PDB file of C-alpha atoms in Angstrom:
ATOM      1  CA  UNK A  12       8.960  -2.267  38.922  1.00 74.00           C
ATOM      2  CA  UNK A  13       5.146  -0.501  39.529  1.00 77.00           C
ATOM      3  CA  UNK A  14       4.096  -3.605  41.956  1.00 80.00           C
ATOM      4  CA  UNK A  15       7.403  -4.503  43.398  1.00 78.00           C
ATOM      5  CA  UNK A  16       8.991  -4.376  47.130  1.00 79.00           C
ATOM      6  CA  UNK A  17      10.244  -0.996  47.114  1.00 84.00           C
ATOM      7  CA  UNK A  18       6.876   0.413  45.463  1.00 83.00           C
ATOM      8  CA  UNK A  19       4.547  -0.666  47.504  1.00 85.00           C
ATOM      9  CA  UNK A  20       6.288   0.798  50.635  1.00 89.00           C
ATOM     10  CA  UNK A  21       6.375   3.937  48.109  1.00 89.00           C
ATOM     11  CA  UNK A  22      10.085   4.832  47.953  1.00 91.00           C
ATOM     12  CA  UNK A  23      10.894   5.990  44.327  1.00 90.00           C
ATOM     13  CA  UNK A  24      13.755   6.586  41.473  1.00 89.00           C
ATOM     14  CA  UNK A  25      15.858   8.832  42.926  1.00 91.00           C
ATOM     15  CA  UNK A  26      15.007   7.621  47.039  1.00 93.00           C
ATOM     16  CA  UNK A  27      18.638   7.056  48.538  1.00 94.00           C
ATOM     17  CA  UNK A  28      18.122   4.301  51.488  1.00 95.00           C
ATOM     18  CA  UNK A  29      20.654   5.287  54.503  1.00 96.00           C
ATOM     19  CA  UNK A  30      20.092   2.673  56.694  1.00 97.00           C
ATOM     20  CA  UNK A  31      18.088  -0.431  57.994  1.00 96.00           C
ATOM     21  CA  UNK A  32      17.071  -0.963  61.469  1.00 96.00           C
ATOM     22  CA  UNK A  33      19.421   1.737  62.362  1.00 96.00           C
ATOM     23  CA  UNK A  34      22.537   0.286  60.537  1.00 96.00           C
ATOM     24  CA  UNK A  35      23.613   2.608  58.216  1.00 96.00           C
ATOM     25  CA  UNK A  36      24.136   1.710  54.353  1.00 96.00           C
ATOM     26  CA  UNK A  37      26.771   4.001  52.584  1.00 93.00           C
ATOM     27  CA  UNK A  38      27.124   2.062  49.927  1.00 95.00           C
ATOM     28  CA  UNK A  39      25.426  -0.983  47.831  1.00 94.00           C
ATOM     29  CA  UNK A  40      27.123  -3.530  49.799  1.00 96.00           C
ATOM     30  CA  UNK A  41      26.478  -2.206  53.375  1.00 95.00           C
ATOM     31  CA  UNK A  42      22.816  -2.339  52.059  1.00 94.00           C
ATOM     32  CA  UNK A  43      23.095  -6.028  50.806  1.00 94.00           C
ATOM     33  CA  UNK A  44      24.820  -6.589  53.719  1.00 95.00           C
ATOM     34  CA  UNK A  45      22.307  -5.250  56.725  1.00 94.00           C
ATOM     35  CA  UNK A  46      19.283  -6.861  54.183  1.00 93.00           C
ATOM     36  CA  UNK A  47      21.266 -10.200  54.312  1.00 93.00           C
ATOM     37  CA  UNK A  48      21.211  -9.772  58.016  1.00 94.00           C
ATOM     38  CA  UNK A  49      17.169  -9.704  58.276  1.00 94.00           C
ATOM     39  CA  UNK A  50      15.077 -13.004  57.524  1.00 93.00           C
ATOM     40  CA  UNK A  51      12.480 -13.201  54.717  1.00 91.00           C
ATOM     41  CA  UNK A  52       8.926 -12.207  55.953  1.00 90.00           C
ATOM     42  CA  UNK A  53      10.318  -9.764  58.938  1.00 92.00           C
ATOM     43  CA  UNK A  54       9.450  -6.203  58.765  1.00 93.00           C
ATOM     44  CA  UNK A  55      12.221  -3.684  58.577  1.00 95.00           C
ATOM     45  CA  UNK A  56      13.115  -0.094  59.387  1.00 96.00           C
ATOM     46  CA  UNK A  57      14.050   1.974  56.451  1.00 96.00           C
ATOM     47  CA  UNK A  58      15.662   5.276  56.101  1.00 97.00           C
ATOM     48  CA  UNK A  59      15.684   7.018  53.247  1.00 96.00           C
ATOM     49  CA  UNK A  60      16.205  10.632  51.886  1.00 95.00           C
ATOM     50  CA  UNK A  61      14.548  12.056  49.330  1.00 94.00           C
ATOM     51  CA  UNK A  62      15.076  14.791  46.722  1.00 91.00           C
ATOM     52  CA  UNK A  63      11.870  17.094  47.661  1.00 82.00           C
ATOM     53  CA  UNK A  64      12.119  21.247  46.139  1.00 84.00           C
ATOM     54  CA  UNK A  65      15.902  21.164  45.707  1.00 83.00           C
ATOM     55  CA  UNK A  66      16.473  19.651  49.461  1.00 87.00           C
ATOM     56  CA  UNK A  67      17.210  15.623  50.842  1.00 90.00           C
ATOM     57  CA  UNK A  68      14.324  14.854  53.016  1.00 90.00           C
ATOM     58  CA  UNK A  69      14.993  12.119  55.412  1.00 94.00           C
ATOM     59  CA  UNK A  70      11.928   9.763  55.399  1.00 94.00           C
ATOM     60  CA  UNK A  71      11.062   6.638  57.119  1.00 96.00           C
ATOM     61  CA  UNK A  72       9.352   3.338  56.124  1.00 95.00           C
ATOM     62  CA  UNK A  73       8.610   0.042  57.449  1.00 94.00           C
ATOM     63  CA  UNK A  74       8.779  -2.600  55.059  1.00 91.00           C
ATOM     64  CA  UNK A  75       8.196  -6.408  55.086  1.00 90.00           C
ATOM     65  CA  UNK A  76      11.057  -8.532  53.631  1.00 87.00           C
ATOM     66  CA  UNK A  77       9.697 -10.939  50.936  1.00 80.00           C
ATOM     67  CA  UNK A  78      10.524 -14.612  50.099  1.00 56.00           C
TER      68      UNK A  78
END
């Protein structure tokens, strides 16, 4: 959504998160799994690639779980 979590860190459609403090996420539930790991109000390192002029940029973010 335009004022959820994920936008107002500024990842986008399309941003493919690759890990969280470090822990990689391949898949939906290795994501769900290292975010189940974290407790609500700490701030997290995310990876992420993005799609940038035909190329995956790897990006970073720190974000602040929610309630």
């Amino acid at each position: 959504t335009p004022d959820g979590p994920a936008a107002k860190v500024h990842l986008l459609s399309g941003d493919v998160i690759t890990a969280i403090n470090g822990a990689a996420t391949s898949s939906p539930t290795a994501l769900a799994t290292e975010l189940a790991k974290c407790a609500s109000g700490s701030e997290v390192q995310v990876d992420y690639t993005r799609s940038m002029f035909g190329a995956d940029t790897p990006q970073k973010v720190s974000a602040v779980l929610g309630n």
